[in-house]
Coordinates of C-alpha atoms and ligand atoms in Angstrom, one line a residue:
X151 CA 2.2 59.7 -0.8
X152 CA -1.1 59.6 -2.3
X153 CA -2.2 62.6 -4.6
X154 CA -5.4 64.2 -4.9
X155 CA -6.7 66.6 -7.5
X156 CA -9.5 69.0 -6.0
X157 CA -11.9 70.7 -8.3
X158 CA -13.7 73.7 -6.7
X159 CA -17.2 74.9 -8.6
X160 CA -18.4 78.4 -9.0
X161 CA -19.9 79.0 -5.8
X162 CA -17.0 77.7 -3.8
X163 CA -15.1 80.4 -4.9
X164 CA -17.9 83.1 -5.3
X165 CA -16.3 85.8 -2.7
X166 CA -13.3 86.0 -0.2
X167 CA -15.3 84.1 2.2
X168 CA -15.5 81.2 -0.1
X169 CA -11.9 81.4 -0.9
X170 CA -10.9 81.1 3.0
X171 CA -13.0 77.9 3.2
X172 CA -11.1 76.6 0.0
X173 CA -7.5 77.2 1.5
X174 CA -8.2 75.7 4.8
X175 CA -9.6 72.5 3.1
X176 CA -6.6 72.3 0.3
X177 CA -4.2 73.2 3.3
X178 CA -5.7 70.6 5.7
X179 CA -4.4 67.9 3.8
X180 CA -1.1 67.5 1.8
X181 CA -2.6 65.1 -0.6
X182 CA -4.2 68.0 -2.3
X183 CA -1.5 69.5 -4.5
X184 CA -3.4 70.1 -7.7
X185 CA -6.2 72.7 -7.6
X186 CA -9.0 73.2 -10.5
X187 CA -11.0 76.2 -10.1
X188 CA -14.2 77.7 -11.7
X189 CA -15.0 81.5 -12.1
X190 CA -16.6 83.1 -9.4
X191 CA -20.3 82.0 -8.9
X192 CA -23.4 83.4 -7.6
X193 CA -23.1 84.9 -4.0
X194 CA -26.5 84.8 -3.3
X195 CA -29.7 84.0 -5.1
X196 CA -30.2 87.1 -7.5
X197 CA -26.5 87.2 -8.2
X198 CA -24.9 86.7 -11.7
X199 CA -22.1 84.4 -12.1
X200 CA -19.0 85.9 -13.7
X201 CA -19.3 83.5 -16.7
X202 CA -22.6 84.7 -17.8
X203 CA -21.2 88.4 -17.3
X204 CA -18.4 87.7 -19.7
X205 CA -21.0 85.9 -22.3
X206 CA -22.7 89.0 -21.7
X207 CA -20.3 91.3 -22.4
X208 CA -19.5 89.3 -25.8
X209 CA -23.2 89.6 -26.8
X210 CA -23.0 93.2 -26.2
X211 CA -20.0 93.6 -28.4
X212 CA -21.9 91.7 -31.1
X213 CA -24.8 94.4 -31.1
X214 CA -22.1 96.9 -31.4
X215 CA -22.6 98.3 -27.6
X216 CA -20.2 99.3 -25.6
X217 CA -19.0 97.0 -22.6
X218 CA -17.1 99.6 -20.1
X219 CA -20.0 99.4 -17.4
X220 CA -20.4 95.7 -17.5
X221 CA -16.7 95.1 -18.0
X222 CA -15.9 97.0 -15.1
X223 CA -18.6 95.0 -13.0
X224 CA -16.6 91.7 -13.6
X225 CA -13.1 93.8 -12.9
X226 CA -14.8 94.7 -9.5
X227 CA -15.6 91.2 -8.7
X228 CA -11.9 90.1 -8.6
X229 CA -10.6 93.5 -7.1
X230 CA -13.0 92.9 -4.0
X231 CA -11.9 89.0 -3.8
X232 CA -8.3 90.3 -4.0
X233 CA -8.6 93.2 -1.5
X234 CA -10.7 91.3 1.1
X235 CA -8.0 88.4 1.1
X236 CA -5.4 91.0 1.7
X237 CA -3.2 89.7 -1.4
X238 CA -0.7 92.0 -3.2
X239 CA -1.6 90.7 -6.5
X240 CA -2.9 93.1 -9.1
X241 CA -5.0 92.0 -12.4
X242 CA -4.7 95.3 -13.6
X243 CA -2.7 94.5 -16.7
X244 CA -4.9 91.3 -17.5
X245 CA -7.8 93.3 -17.3
X246 CA -6.4 95.9 -20.0
X247 CA -5.1 93.2 -22.5
X248 CA -8.3 91.1 -22.0
X249 CA -10.7 93.8 -22.8
X250 CA -8.4 94.5 -26.0
X251 CA -8.9 90.9 -26.9
X252 CA -12.7 91.5 -26.3
X253 CA -12.8 94.3 -28.7
X254 CA -10.7 92.8 -31.1
X255 CA -13.2 89.9 -31.3
X256 CA -11.0 87.0 -29.8
X257 CA -14.3 85.1 -29.8
X258 CA -17.1 83.6 -27.6
X259 CA -15.2 81.0 -25.9
X260 CA -12.0 83.2 -25.0
X261 CA -14.5 85.6 -23.7
X262 CA -16.1 83.0 -21.4
X263 CA -12.9 81.4 -20.4
X264 CA -11.2 84.4 -18.8
X265 CA -13.5 84.1 -15.6
X266 CA -11.6 80.8 -14.8
X267 CA -8.2 82.1 -16.1
X268 CA -8.5 85.1 -13.5
X269 CA -9.6 83.3 -10.8
X270 CA -6.9 80.7 -11.2
X271 CA -4.6 83.4 -10.9
X272 CA -5.7 85.0 -7.8
X273 CA -6.3 81.2 -6.2
X274 CA -2.6 80.3 -6.9
X275 CA -1.5 83.6 -5.2
X276 CA -3.4 82.7 -2.3
X277 CA -2.6 79.4 -1.8
X278 CA 1.1 79.7 -2.5
X279 CA 0.8 77.5 -5.6
X280 CA 2.3 77.9 -8.9
X281 CA -0.5 79.1 -12.0
X282 CA -0.4 76.9 -14.9
X283 CA -2.5 78.2 -17.6
X284 CA -5.2 75.4 -19.0
X285 CA -4.3 76.9 -22.8
X286 CA -0.7 75.4 -22.4
X287 CA -1.7 71.9 -21.2
X288 CA -5.3 71.1 -22.4
X289 CA -5.7 70.6 -26.1
X290 CA -8.6 70.3 -28.5
X291 CA -7.9 68.8 -32.1
X292 CA -9.0 70.5 -35.5
X293 CA -12.7 69.3 -35.2
X294 CA -12.8 70.7 -31.8
X295 CA -12.6 67.2 -30.1
X296 CA -10.4 66.9 -26.8
X297 CA -7.0 65.8 -27.8
X298 CA -6.4 63.0 -25.0
X299 CA -3.1 61.9 -25.9
X300 CA -1.4 65.2 -26.5
X301 CA -3.3 66.8 -23.3
X302 CA -2.1 63.8 -20.9
X303 CA 1.2 64.0 -22.4
X304 CA 2.1 67.5 -22.1
X305 CA 0.2 67.9 -18.9
X306 CA 1.6 64.8 -17.2
X307 CA 5.2 66.2 -18.2
X308 CA 4.3 69.8 -17.1
X309 CA 3.1 69.0 -13.5
X310 CA 5.4 65.8 -13.0
X311 CA 7.6 67.9 -10.5
X312 CA 5.2 70.5 -9.2
X313 CA 4.7 70.7 -5.5
X314 CA 1.4 72.5 -6.0
X315 CA -0.5 73.9 -8.7
X316 CA -3.5 75.6 -9.9
X317 CA -4.9 74.9 -13.2
X318 CA -8.1 76.9 -14.4
X319 CA -11.1 74.6 -15.4
X320 CA -13.4 74.8 -18.5
X321 CA -11.2 75.6 -21.6
X322 CA -7.9 74.6 -23.2
X323 CA -6.3 75.6 -26.9
X324 CA -7.0 74.7 -30.4
X325 CA -4.1 73.9 -32.7
X326 CA -4.1 77.4 -34.1
X327 CA -3.8 78.7 -30.3
X328 CA -7.3 80.0 -30.2
X329 CA -9.2 79.4 -26.9
X330 CA -11.9 76.9 -26.9
X331 CA -14.3 75.8 -23.8
X332 CA -15.9 72.5 -23.0
X333 CA -20.0 72.8 -22.8
X334 CA -21.3 74.6 -19.7
X335 CA -20.1 73.0 -16.3
X336 CA -16.9 71.9 -17.9
X337 CA -14.6 72.8 -15.1
X338 CA -15.7 69.4 -13.8
X339 CA -14.1 67.6 -17.1
X340 CA -10.7 69.6 -16.4
X341 CA -10.9 68.3 -13.0
X342 CA -11.1 64.6 -14.3
X343 CA -8.3 65.4 -17.1
X344 CA -6.0 66.6 -14.3
X345 CA -6.6 63.7 -12.3
X346 CA -5.9 61.3 -15.1
X347 CA -2.9 63.3 -16.6
X348 CA -0.9 63.2 -13.0
X349 CA -2.3 59.8 -12.2
X350 CA -4.2 61.0 -9.2
X351 CA -5.7 58.5 -6.4
X352 CA -8.8 60.4 -6.2
X353 CA -10.4 63.4 -8.0
X354 CA -12.4 65.5 -5.6
X355 CA -15.3 68.0 -6.7
X356 CA -15.9 70.4 -4.1
X357 CA -19.6 72.3 -4.5
X358 CA -22.4 73.6 -2.6
X359 CA -24.4 70.6 -1.6
X360 CA -23.6 67.5 0.4
X361 CA -22.9 64.9 -2.4
X362 CA -24.9 63.4 -5.4
X363 CA -28.6 63.6 -4.0
X364 CA -31.1 61.0 -5.0
X365 CA -33.1 63.8 -6.7
X366 CA -32.7 67.4 -7.7
X367 CA -32.8 69.6 -4.4
X368 CA -34.6 72.4 -6.2
X369 CA -37.6 70.0 -7.0
X370 CA -37.4 67.8 -3.8
X371 CA -37.1 68.9 -0.2
X372 CA -34.0 67.5 1.6
X373 CA -33.2 64.7 -0.9
X374 CA -31.0 61.7 0.6
X375 CA -27.2 61.7 -0.2
X376 CA -26.2 58.8 -2.3
X377 CA -22.8 57.4 -0.3
X378 CA -21.5 55.4 -3.4
X379 CA -22.3 55.5 -7.1
X380 CA -21.1 53.7 -10.3
X381 CA -19.8 55.8 -13.1
X382 CA -22.5 54.4 -15.4
X383 CA -25.3 55.2 -12.9
X384 CA -23.7 58.8 -12.9
X385 CA -23.5 59.3 -16.3
X386 CA -27.5 58.3 -16.7
X387 CA -28.5 60.6 -14.0
X388 CA -26.3 63.5 -14.9
X389 CA -27.0 63.2 -18.7
X390 CA -30.9 63.3 -17.4
X391 CA -30.5 66.7 -15.6
X392 CA -28.8 66.3 -12.1
X393 CA -26.0 68.9 -13.2
X394 CA -24.2 68.8 -10.0
X395 CA -21.7 66.8 -12.2
X396 CA -20.9 67.4 -15.9
X397 CA -22.3 64.1 -17.8
X398 CA -18.8 64.0 -19.4
X399 CA -16.5 64.3 -16.3
X400 CA -16.2 60.4 -15.8
X401 CA -14.7 60.0 -19.4
X402 CA -11.2 61.0 -18.2
X403 CA -10.9 58.9 -15.0
X404 CA -12.9 55.9 -16.0
X405 CA -10.1 54.3 -17.9
X406 CA -7.6 54.5 -14.9
X407 CA -10.4 53.4 -12.4
X408 CA -9.8 57.1 -10.5
X409 CA -12.8 57.4 -8.0
X410 CA -14.3 61.2 -8.0
X411 CA -15.5 62.2 -4.5
X412 CA -18.3 64.9 -4.6
X413 CA -17.9 67.0 -1.3
X414 CA -19.4 70.3 0.2
X415 CA -17.2 73.2 0.3
X416 CA -19.6 74.6 3.1
X417 CA -19.8 71.4 5.0
X418 CA -16.3 69.9 4.7
X419 CA -17.1 67.3 7.5
X420 CA -19.7 65.5 5.5
X421 CA -18.2 62.6 3.5
X422 CA -20.1 63.2 0.0
X423 CA -20.6 60.8 -2.8
X424 CA -17.9 58.4 -4.0
X425 CA -18.1 57.8 -7.7
X426 CA -16.8 54.2 -8.4
X427 CA -16.0 52.0 -11.3
X428 CA -18.2 49.0 -9.8
X429 CA -21.1 48.6 -7.7
X430 CA -20.4 47.7 -3.9
X431 CA -20.9 44.0 -2.9
X432 CA -23.9 44.7 -0.6
X433 CA -25.9 46.3 -3.2
X434 CA -29.6 45.1 -3.3
X435 CA -30.6 44.3 -6.9
X436 CA -33.7 46.7 -7.4
X437 CA -32.8 49.4 -5.3
X438 CA -33.1 52.7 -6.6
X439 CA -30.0 55.0 -7.0
X440 CA -31.7 58.2 -7.9
X441 CA -34.1 59.9 -10.0
X442 CA -33.6 62.9 -12.5
X443 CA -35.1 64.4 -15.2
X444 CA -35.4 67.3 -17.8
X445 CA -38.0 69.3 -19.9
X446 CA -37.9 70.3 -23.5
X447 CA -38.7 67.2 -25.6
X448 CA -41.0 66.4 -28.6
X449 CA -42.3 63.0 -29.6
X450 CA -42.6 62.4 -33.4
X451 CA -45.0 59.8 -34.0
X452 CA -45.0 57.9 -37.4
X453 CA -48.0 55.5 -38.3
X454 CA -48.3 52.9 -41.0
X455 CA -50.0 49.5 -41.1
X456 CA -47.7 46.5 -41.3
X457 CA -44.5 48.7 -40.6
X458 CA -42.9 46.2 -38.5
X459 CA -42.4 43.9 -41.7
X460 CA -41.2 46.7 -43.9
X461 CA -37.5 45.8 -44.2
X462 CA -35.4 49.2 -43.6
X463 CA -38.2 51.2 -42.2
X464 CA -36.5 52.4 -39.1
X465 CA -33.4 53.2 -40.7
X466 CA -34.9 55.5 -43.3
X467 CA -36.9 57.2 -40.3
X468 CA -33.6 57.7 -38.4
X469 CA -31.9 58.8 -41.6
X470 CA -34.3 61.5 -41.8
X471 CA -33.2 62.8 -38.3
X472 CA -29.6 62.1 -39.1
X473 CA -29.4 63.9 -42.2
X474 CA -30.7 67.1 -40.7
X475 CA -28.2 66.7 -38.1
X476 CA -30.7 65.8 -35.0
X477 CA -29.7 63.1 -33.0
X478 CA -32.5 61.0 -31.1
X479 CA -33.0 60.4 -27.4
X480 CA -35.3 57.5 -27.2
X481 CA -37.2 55.0 -29.7
X482 CA -40.5 53.4 -28.1
X483 CA -41.9 51.5 -31.1
X484 CA -45.1 49.4 -31.6
X485 CA -46.1 47.3 -34.3
X486 CA -47.5 49.8 -36.7
X487 CA -46.0 53.2 -34.9
X488 CA -42.4 54.2 -34.3
X489 CA -41.9 57.2 -32.1
X490 CA -38.6 59.4 -32.0
X491 CA -38.1 61.4 -28.9
X492 CA -35.7 64.4 -29.7
X493 CA -34.6 67.5 -27.9
X494 CA -37.2 70.3 -29.0
X495 CA -34.4 73.1 -29.5
X496 CA -32.7 70.8 -31.9
X497 CA -35.8 69.6 -33.8
X498 CA -37.3 73.0 -34.0
X499 CA -34.2 74.4 -35.9
X500 CA -35.2 71.6 -38.7
X501 CA -38.7 70.9 -38.1
X502 CA -40.2 71.1 -41.9
X503 CA -37.0 69.4 -43.5
X504 CA -37.2 66.5 -41.2
X505 CA -41.2 66.0 -41.5
X506 CA -40.6 66.4 -45.3
X507 CA -38.1 63.8 -45.2
X508 CA -39.6 61.2 -43.3
X509 CA -42.7 61.6 -45.3
X510 CA -40.6 61.2 -48.6
X511 CA -38.5 58.3 -47.2
X512 CA -41.1 56.1 -45.6
X513 CA -44.6 57.1 -46.9
X514 CA -46.2 57.0 -43.8
X515 CA -50.2 56.8 -43.1
X516 CA -50.0 59.4 -40.4
X517 CA -47.1 61.6 -38.8
X518 CA -47.8 63.9 -35.6
X519 CA -45.5 65.8 -33.2
X520 CA -46.3 66.2 -29.5
X521 CA -44.5 69.1 -27.9
X522 CA -43.9 69.6 -24.3
X523 CA -42.7 66.3 -23.1
X524 CA -40.5 65.9 -20.0
X525 CA -38.4 62.6 -19.3
X526 CA -37.9 61.2 -15.9
X527 CA -35.2 58.6 -15.4
X528 CA -35.2 56.5 -12.3
X529 CA -31.7 54.7 -12.2
X530 CA -30.7 51.9 -10.2
X531 CA -29.2 48.1 -10.5
X532 CA -31.1 45.0 -11.9
X533 CA -34.2 47.2 -11.5
X534 CA -36.3 45.5 -14.7
X535 CA -35.9 41.9 -13.0
X536 CA -36.0 42.9 -9.5
X537 CA -39.9 42.3 -8.9
X538 CA -42.1 45.1 -8.2
X539 CA -39.7 47.9 -8.7
X540 CA -41.5 49.3 -12.3
X541 CA -45.0 48.6 -10.3
X542 CA -44.0 50.7 -7.5
X543 CA -42.6 53.4 -9.9
X544 CA -45.8 53.4 -12.3
X545 CA -48.3 53.5 -9.2
X546 CA -46.5 56.4 -7.7
X547 CA -47.1 58.4 -11.0
X548 CA -50.6 57.3 -11.2
X549 CA -51.5 58.2 -7.5
X550 CA -49.9 61.6 -8.2
X551 CA -52.8 62.0 -10.9
X552 CA -50.0 62.2 -13.7
X553 CA -50.6 60.5 -17.1
X554 CA -47.6 58.5 -18.6
X555 CA -47.3 59.6 -22.1
X556 CA -44.1 57.3 -22.9
X557 CA -42.1 54.6 -21.2
X558 CA -38.5 53.4 -22.4
X559 CA -37.0 50.5 -20.2
X560 CA -33.1 50.7 -21.1
X561 CA -31.6 47.2 -21.9
X562 CA -28.8 47.7 -19.4
X563 CA -31.3 47.2 -16.6
X564 CA -30.1 50.4 -15.3
X565 CA -33.0 52.7 -16.1
X566 CA -36.7 53.2 -16.7
X567 CA -37.5 56.3 -18.4
X568 CA -41.2 57.8 -18.2
X569 CA -42.3 60.6 -20.5
X570 CA -44.9 63.1 -18.8
X571 CA -46.3 66.5 -19.8
X572 CA -44.0 69.3 -19.1
X573 CA -46.9 70.7 -16.6
X574 CA -46.8 67.3 -14.7
X575 CA -43.0 67.0 -14.5
X576 CA -42.5 68.2 -10.7
X577 CA -45.8 66.5 -9.5
X578 CA -44.6 63.2 -10.9
X579 CA -40.8 63.8 -9.6
X580 CA -42.2 64.5 -5.9
X581 CA -44.6 61.3 -6.3
X582 CA -41.9 58.9 -7.4
X583 CA -39.6 60.3 -4.6
X584 CA -42.1 60.1 -2.0
X585 CA -43.5 56.7 -2.5
X586 CA -40.5 54.8 -3.7
X587 CA -37.5 56.7 -2.2
X588 CA -38.7 58.3 0.9
X589 CA -40.5 55.2 2.3
X590 CA -37.4 53.1 2.3
Ligands
ADP264 P1 -20.7 74.2 -8.9 O1 -20.4 75.6 -9.0 O2 -19.9 73.7 -7.6 O3 -20.1 73.4 -10.3 P2 -23.5 73.5 -9.6 O4 -24.3 74.5 -9.8 O5 -22.7 73.3 -11.3 O6 -22.0 73.5 -8.8 O7 -23.8 71.9 -9.3 C1 -24.4 72.0 -8.0 C2 -26.0 72.0 -7.9 O8 -26.4 71.2 -8.7 C3 -26.5 72.1 -6.6 O9 -26.6 73.3 -6.0 C4 -28.1 71.6 -6.9 O10 -28.9 72.6 -7.0 C5 -27.8 70.8 -8.7 N1 -28.3 69.5 -8.4 C6 -29.1 68.9 -9.3 N2 -29.6 67.8 -9.0 C7 -28.7 67.4 -8.3 C8 -28.5 66.1 -7.6 N3 -29.2 65.0 -8.0 N4 -27.8 66.2 -6.6 C9 -27.0 67.3 -6.1 N5 -27.0 68.5 -6.6 C10 -28.2 68.4 -7.8
LIG265 N1 -17.8 78.6 -15.4 C1 -18.4 77.7 -16.2 C2 -19.9 77.7 -16.3 O1 -20.3 78.7 -15.6 C3 -17.7 76.3 -16.1 C4 -17.9 75.7 -14.6 O2 -18.7 76.3 -13.9 O3 -17.8 74.7 -14.8 O4 -20.4 76.9 -16.9
MG266 MG1 -20.8 72.9 -12.0

């Protein structure tokens, strides 16, 4: 029989009503044998995710404040799920030992990981599946990088004969047995890791939207669902802000060619989005797959006459960023200018040193820093060679009354990146969506 791994996000497990939906999804198909839960998410708009409550407790302790009240708020989230589901499970001992570990300063990652750990225990009990602690099957190396080889070997062996297991998302263990988490949203990565380790036929990712949408639904009203998308397109979009799936979640499944299916827990009859290794045969070159974007970039412009003829100029500029530990996003360049686009929060930490290093290494005529840049990525296949696609995108931006500050066209023909002022971001996104996608 085929085998599915099903990851459920925080909103899918926010309260007992959501747990009931999850159980009915899991039990409706016997192929769903391995389940990866996130921590309980928001129950309504103003609510707080359990993961954020845990980070908050950690921060309060670091400031020397008491966490009694904040921690009991977390306990209550689980107590009400357990009692509303009528389970006989008790987490009281776990609460005591977790709180003690908090007070003994077990670390920020340990604190954050307890949301998934406790939710995994509740879900395991509710589904009648065994609970497998991620600390025993997901490993990181000494340098903090995910240890693929050890994880797939140990997890594959551990789950080989399991009839049904719940493996909490988001964390694993370090060689010294301390807990480490992936970055925010990282339960998606765990879902893919489990799929790879057990050789699943499908990795399901259940969330609160009907699939991967052509644009962020918080900006565009009711965007279209993408039926099928390739790993590469997905990565471009999720890296650029389409946060529905963690941008690193495709790495574990990519090598094995396991598709990911994004589905809606609140609307399980919708087919969702299939994320596959290769484009479909009927794909039209130049068609736009999706649009994503994010704010918070700066452009550092370096000007020097005849720069294009100065051997090693680009290397020296990039070295100024590299030696200060800041990686760049884009490098749009002219004959006498080179521009480096970087994330504002990283740049600001090292600004003075980077600018001093650029001046010392390249002796430029002029260096300027432009802040408040938002980037928009329009992703599709064969876009650059398809007649008129770029034209349509730029006229849409122009017609929205937005000034384009930067253009970068990926050599892969997969994306066109447009830089606009942060204040123009939403307007430009809407303009592109309405005029390029909405009219198809
Ligand atoms: P989960 O808790 O299930 O992991 P997330 O909150 O991490 O869910 O991701 C789902 C959310 O991602 C959606 O509710 C939506 O607001 C947001 N989102 C941003 N861009 C997109 C997109 N292109 N398609 C779908 N959802 C998107
Ligand atoms: N609970 C974690 C977070 O809020 C991981 C996840 O949801 O995927 O980031
Ligand atoms: Mg998520």
